Short mmCIF file of C-alpha atoms in Angstrom, two decimals:
data_model
loop_
_atom_site.label_atom_id
_atom_site.label_comp_id
_atom_site.label_asym_id
_atom_site.label_seq_id
_atom_site.Cartn_x
_atom_site.Cartn_y
_atom_site.Cartn_z
CA MET A 14 16.06 6.63 -21.10
CA LYS A 15 12.95 4.31 -21.76
CA PRO A 16 10.18 3.77 -19.54
CA PHE A 17 9.47 0.59 -17.52
CA HIS A 18 7.14 -1.87 -18.02
CA PRO A 19 3.86 -0.78 -16.12
CA LEU A 20 3.99 -4.42 -14.44
CA THR A 21 7.74 -4.42 -13.64
CA PHE A 22 8.11 -3.35 -10.55
CA TRP A 23 4.69 -4.88 -9.23
CA GLY A 24 6.06 -7.94 -10.53
CA LEU A 25 9.11 -7.27 -8.63
CA PHE A 26 7.46 -5.95 -5.58
CA THR A 27 4.96 -8.92 -5.84
CA ALA A 28 7.68 -11.46 -5.75
CA LEU A 29 9.39 -9.84 -2.88
CA ALA A 30 6.18 -10.08 -0.64
CA VAL A 31 5.94 -13.84 -1.70
CA GLY A 32 9.11 -14.02 -0.17
CA VAL A 33 8.68 -12.18 3.30
CA VAL A 34 5.17 -14.12 3.95
CA ALA A 35 6.67 -17.40 2.80
CA SER A 36 10.31 -16.81 4.82
CA GLN A 37 8.85 -15.27 7.90
CA SER A 38 12.02 -13.59 8.47
CA ALA A 39 11.96 -10.26 10.19
CA ILE A 40 15.67 -9.52 8.80
CA ALA A 41 14.44 -10.22 5.20
CA ALA A 42 11.44 -7.99 5.58
CA LEU A 43 13.70 -5.37 7.03
CA CYS A 44 15.87 -5.84 3.90
CA SER A 45 12.85 -5.78 1.52
CA VAL A 46 11.70 -2.50 2.85
CA VAL A 47 15.22 -0.77 2.94
CA GLY A 48 15.39 -1.58 -0.61
CA ALA A 49 11.73 -0.72 -1.73
CA ALA A 50 12.39 2.64 -0.62
CA PHE A 51 15.78 2.90 -2.36
CA ILE A 52 13.88 2.15 -5.58
CA VAL A 53 11.13 4.58 -4.91
CA LYS A 54 13.63 7.37 -4.75
CA ARG A 55 15.18 6.63 -7.83
CA TYR A 56 12.21 5.55 -9.89
CA ARG A 57 9.16 7.65 -8.11
CA GLN A 58 6.47 8.70 -10.59
CA ASP A 59 4.58 11.74 -10.88
CA GLY A 60 1.17 11.96 -9.65
CA PRO A 61 -0.87 11.99 -7.05
CA TRP A 62 0.18 8.41 -6.09
CA ARG A 63 3.73 9.08 -5.97
CA HIS A 64 3.32 9.20 -2.02
CA SER A 65 1.54 6.20 -1.98
CA PHE A 66 5.02 4.35 0.09
CA THR A 67 5.22 6.92 2.59
CA TRP A 68 1.53 6.69 3.77
CA ALA A 69 1.41 2.77 3.43
CA LEU A 70 5.18 3.01 5.83
CA LEU A 71 2.98 4.90 7.98
CA ALA A 72 -0.05 2.38 7.90
CA GLY A 73 2.68 -0.15 8.52
CA ALA A 74 3.79 1.34 11.60
CA ILE A 75 0.64 2.42 13.54
CA LEU A 76 -0.74 -1.51 12.12
CA LEU A 77 2.40 -2.72 13.98
CA LEU A 78 1.81 -0.72 17.29
CA ILE A 79 -1.78 -1.59 17.04
CA ARG A 80 -0.52 -5.65 17.08
CA ALA A 81 2.26 -4.47 19.87
CA ILE A 82 -0.48 -3.23 21.79
CA THR A 83 -3.11 -6.08 21.15
CA GLY A 84 -0.30 -8.74 21.33
CA ALA A 85 0.18 -7.75 24.86
CA VAL A 86 -2.90 -6.84 26.49
CA ILE A 87 -5.07 -10.48 24.81
CA GLY A 88 -3.39 -13.16 23.87
CA VAL A 89 -2.88 -17.18 24.64
CA PRO A 90 -0.17 -17.03 27.95
CA ARG A 91 3.27 -18.23 26.54
CA ILE A 92 6.12 -19.09 29.25
CA GLY A 93 9.32 -16.68 29.34
CA THR A 94 10.86 -13.86 31.00
CA THR A 95 8.37 -11.52 32.42
CA LEU A 96 8.93 -8.19 31.36
CA PHE A 97 5.89 -6.20 33.40
CA THR A 98 2.62 -7.48 34.35
CA LEU A 99 -0.89 -6.03 33.80
CA PRO A 100 -4.27 -6.24 35.78
CA ARG A 101 -5.86 -9.46 34.56
CA LEU A 102 -9.51 -9.55 33.73
CA THR A 103 -11.39 -12.95 34.05
CA LEU A 104 -13.55 -14.32 30.91
CA PRO A 105 -16.23 -16.98 30.78
CA SER A 106 -15.37 -20.55 30.96
CA TRP A 107 -16.04 -21.09 27.41
CA LEU A 108 -13.51 -19.01 26.30
CA PRO A 109 -10.80 -21.35 27.20
CA GLY A 110 -6.93 -20.48 26.70
CA ILE A 111 -7.87 -16.33 26.09
CA ARG A 112 -6.51 -14.00 28.40
CA ILE A 113 -6.47 -9.94 29.16
CA GLY A 114 -4.23 -8.69 31.22
CA GLY A 115 -1.53 -10.82 33.54
CA ASP A 116 2.04 -11.44 32.53
CA VAL A 117 4.40 -10.00 29.49
CA THR A 118 6.54 -12.20 28.43
CA TRP A 119 9.36 -11.40 25.84
CA GLU A 120 8.24 -14.12 23.87
CA ARG A 121 5.09 -13.15 23.99
CA LEU A 122 5.18 -9.39 22.54
CA SER A 123 8.25 -10.56 19.78
CA SER A 124 5.95 -13.11 18.46
CA SER A 125 3.84 -9.84 18.50
CA LEU A 126 5.75 -7.81 16.79
CA HIS A 127 6.97 -10.19 14.14
CA GLU A 128 3.37 -10.84 13.27
CA GLY A 129 3.11 -7.16 12.80
CA LEU A 130 6.09 -6.66 11.08
CA ILE A 131 5.38 -8.95 8.11
CA ILE A 132 2.17 -7.61 7.77
CA ALA A 133 3.49 -3.82 7.74
CA THR A 134 6.35 -5.10 5.26
CA VAL A 135 3.37 -5.96 2.64
CA ILE A 136 1.78 -3.40 3.15
CA ALA A 137 5.06 -1.18 2.40
CA LEU A 138 5.99 -3.31 -0.40
CA PHE A 139 2.52 -3.00 -2.26
CA GLY A 140 2.55 1.11 -1.63
CA ALA A 141 5.84 1.27 -2.89
CA ALA A 142 4.71 -0.81 -6.23
CA ASN A 143 1.88 2.15 -6.37
CA SER A 144 4.82 5.08 -5.70
CA VAL A 145 6.82 3.83 -9.22
CA THR A 146 3.71 2.80 -11.66
CA SER A 147 0.76 5.24 -13.02
CA PRO A 148 -2.05 3.12 -12.46
CA HIS A 149 -3.48 4.26 -15.66
CA LYS A 150 -0.60 2.69 -17.38
CA LEU A 151 -0.81 -0.19 -15.41
CA LEU A 152 -4.36 -0.44 -16.45
CA ARG A 153 -3.92 -0.25 -20.29
CA VAL A 154 -1.55 -3.33 -20.32
CA LEU A 155 -4.49 -5.60 -18.50
CA PRO A 156 -5.49 -8.38 -20.51
CA SER A 157 -9.89 -8.07 -21.81
CA ARG A 158 -10.97 -10.27 -19.49
CA VAL A 159 -9.93 -8.53 -16.26
CA TYR A 160 -10.34 -4.84 -17.82
CA GLN A 161 -13.17 -4.15 -15.88
CA LEU A 162 -12.10 -5.34 -12.83
CA GLY A 163 -8.56 -3.69 -13.35
CA VAL A 164 -10.19 -0.39 -13.55
CA THR A 165 -11.97 -0.74 -10.01
CA LEU A 166 -8.99 -1.48 -8.80
CA THR A 167 -6.96 1.20 -10.35
CA ILE A 168 -9.65 3.38 -8.93
CA ALA A 169 -9.66 1.81 -5.84
CA THR A 170 -5.85 2.07 -5.14
CA SER A 171 -5.91 5.72 -6.33
CA VAL A 172 -8.61 6.98 -4.66
CA PHE A 173 -6.66 7.31 -1.25
CA PRO A 174 -3.41 8.88 -2.65
CA GLN A 175 -5.79 11.37 -4.18
CA LEU A 176 -7.98 12.31 -1.13
CA ILE A 177 -4.73 12.96 0.68
CA SER A 178 -3.31 15.53 -2.16
CA SER A 179 -6.97 17.31 -1.78
CA ILE A 180 -6.26 17.87 1.61
CA SER A 181 -3.02 19.28 1.18
CA ARG A 182 -4.37 21.96 -1.39
CA ILE A 183 -7.45 22.51 0.69
CA ARG A 184 -5.78 23.41 3.34
CA GLN A 185 -3.04 25.45 1.73
CA ALA A 186 -5.49 27.41 -0.10
CA GLN A 187 -7.83 28.24 3.28
CA TYR A 188 -4.34 28.98 4.77
CA LEU A 189 -3.25 31.60 2.29
CA ARG A 190 -7.02 33.13 2.54
CA SER A 191 -7.09 33.50 6.38
CA GLY A 192 -3.63 33.27 7.42
CA VAL A 193 -5.07 30.43 9.99
CA LYS A 194 -4.70 26.22 10.00
CA PRO A 195 -7.37 24.96 9.18
CA GLY A 196 -9.35 22.53 11.26
CA VAL A 197 -11.23 19.24 10.25
CA SER A 198 -15.02 20.63 10.27
CA ARG A 199 -13.54 23.25 7.30
CA ILE A 200 -11.96 21.19 4.94
CA ALA A 201 -14.61 18.45 5.37
CA ILE A 202 -17.36 19.82 2.80
CA PRO A 203 -15.18 21.38 0.29
CA LEU A 204 -13.01 18.09 0.50
CA LEU A 205 -17.00 16.60 0.18
CA GLU A 206 -17.45 18.59 -3.16
CA GLU A 207 -14.08 18.16 -4.61
CA SER A 208 -14.75 14.16 -4.69
CA LEU A 209 -17.80 13.96 -5.80
CA ALA A 210 -17.39 16.50 -8.98
CA ARG A 211 -13.93 14.13 -9.44
CA ALA A 212 -16.74 11.44 -9.62
CA VAL A 213 -19.20 13.15 -11.52
CA GLN A 214 -16.26 13.85 -13.95
CA LEU A 215 -14.72 10.67 -13.87
CA ALA A 216 -18.25 9.31 -15.31
CA GLU A 217 -18.99 11.36 -18.02
CA SER A 218 -15.11 10.63 -19.32
CA MET A 219 -15.45 6.80 -18.94
CA GLU A 220 -19.13 7.59 -20.21
CA ALA A 221 -18.05 9.56 -23.44
CA ARG A 222 -14.82 7.06 -24.29
CA GLY A 223 -17.51 4.20 -24.63
CA PHE A 224 -16.29 2.15 -21.41
CA GLY A 225 -17.93 -1.22 -21.25
CA GLN A 226 -19.97 -0.84 -24.28
CA SER A 227 -17.81 -3.30 -26.01
CA LYS A 228 -15.71 -6.50 -24.70
CA ARG A 229 -12.99 -5.63 -27.61
CA GLN A 230 -10.09 -3.36 -26.10
CA SER A 231 -8.14 -0.98 -28.82
CA ARG A 232 -4.49 -0.46 -27.38
CA TYR A 233 -2.64 2.38 -28.20
CA ARG A 234 0.77 2.77 -28.81
CA PRO A 235 1.12 -0.69 -27.12
CA ILE A 236 3.59 -1.45 -24.05
CA SER A 237 5.98 -4.23 -24.58
CA TYR A 238 8.85 -5.74 -22.32
CA ASN A 239 12.35 -5.46 -22.57
CA LEU A 240 15.58 -7.15 -21.24
CA ARG A 241 15.47 -4.28 -18.39
CA ASP A 242 11.88 -5.23 -17.35
CA LEU A 243 12.97 -9.37 -17.22
CA LEU A 244 15.77 -8.60 -15.32
CA TRP A 245 14.30 -6.73 -12.81
CA ILE A 246 11.58 -9.15 -12.40
CA SER A 247 14.15 -12.22 -12.36
CA SER A 248 16.03 -10.66 -9.72
CA GLY A 249 12.61 -10.13 -7.37
CA ALA A 250 11.84 -13.94 -8.24
CA LEU A 251 15.71 -15.07 -7.18
CA THR A 252 15.66 -12.67 -4.13
CA ALA A 253 12.35 -14.18 -3.04
CA ILE A 254 13.90 -17.97 -3.52
CA VAL A 255 16.58 -17.05 -1.47
CA MET A 256 14.42 -15.50 1.17
CA VAL A 257 13.00 -18.70 1.39
CA ALA A 258 16.07 -21.20 1.29
CA MET A 259 18.11 -19.09 3.94
#
């Protein structure tokens, strides 16, 4: 089967993210995450970035928890059904309308959870796009005017998955040597050394290929769209329109 165009899933998940933000619907957000999980399971790429969706879900869950806690403790009072009461702190007069503690209502907590869910969904969707698309192939299809910006973004988005892969590899190697699970202090120095070596290797390879020496961008084996790619992107755009219309 011919592989997808690198921009296909980015276009699909970007359309879904726009639809979720525009509709502000929790049901649409949850359905989008479920659909993204199915696509990631079916089309996940091999490489350090293949677990980006999993880590994006974890980051979204942590953000949702933090948003719920801050929404319950700090915020603007909202009238409604009181769930529980927290000790209240007195704020200065130049902070009117803001309260720390006090009555936590269901309306106040649900509003915080709703906002956190929308943000977590957007993070999960872009994590899914990163899991099913190779950043190297994505870089190949960018126009020459934004190529250097694309290089920066590609390196930035691939650092975290490679970091997680390095941590796992170092922990496994140290465990095989000593039979004891290593702590954070034993991982830090090897991780820093490997990260610096990878950065130097990347810089040397970019210099050897003449990066930035010419404004003309060569294309080896150009990647073209086909009907399947257009159908996937169109389905994402149509789904976003349905989200907004509901």
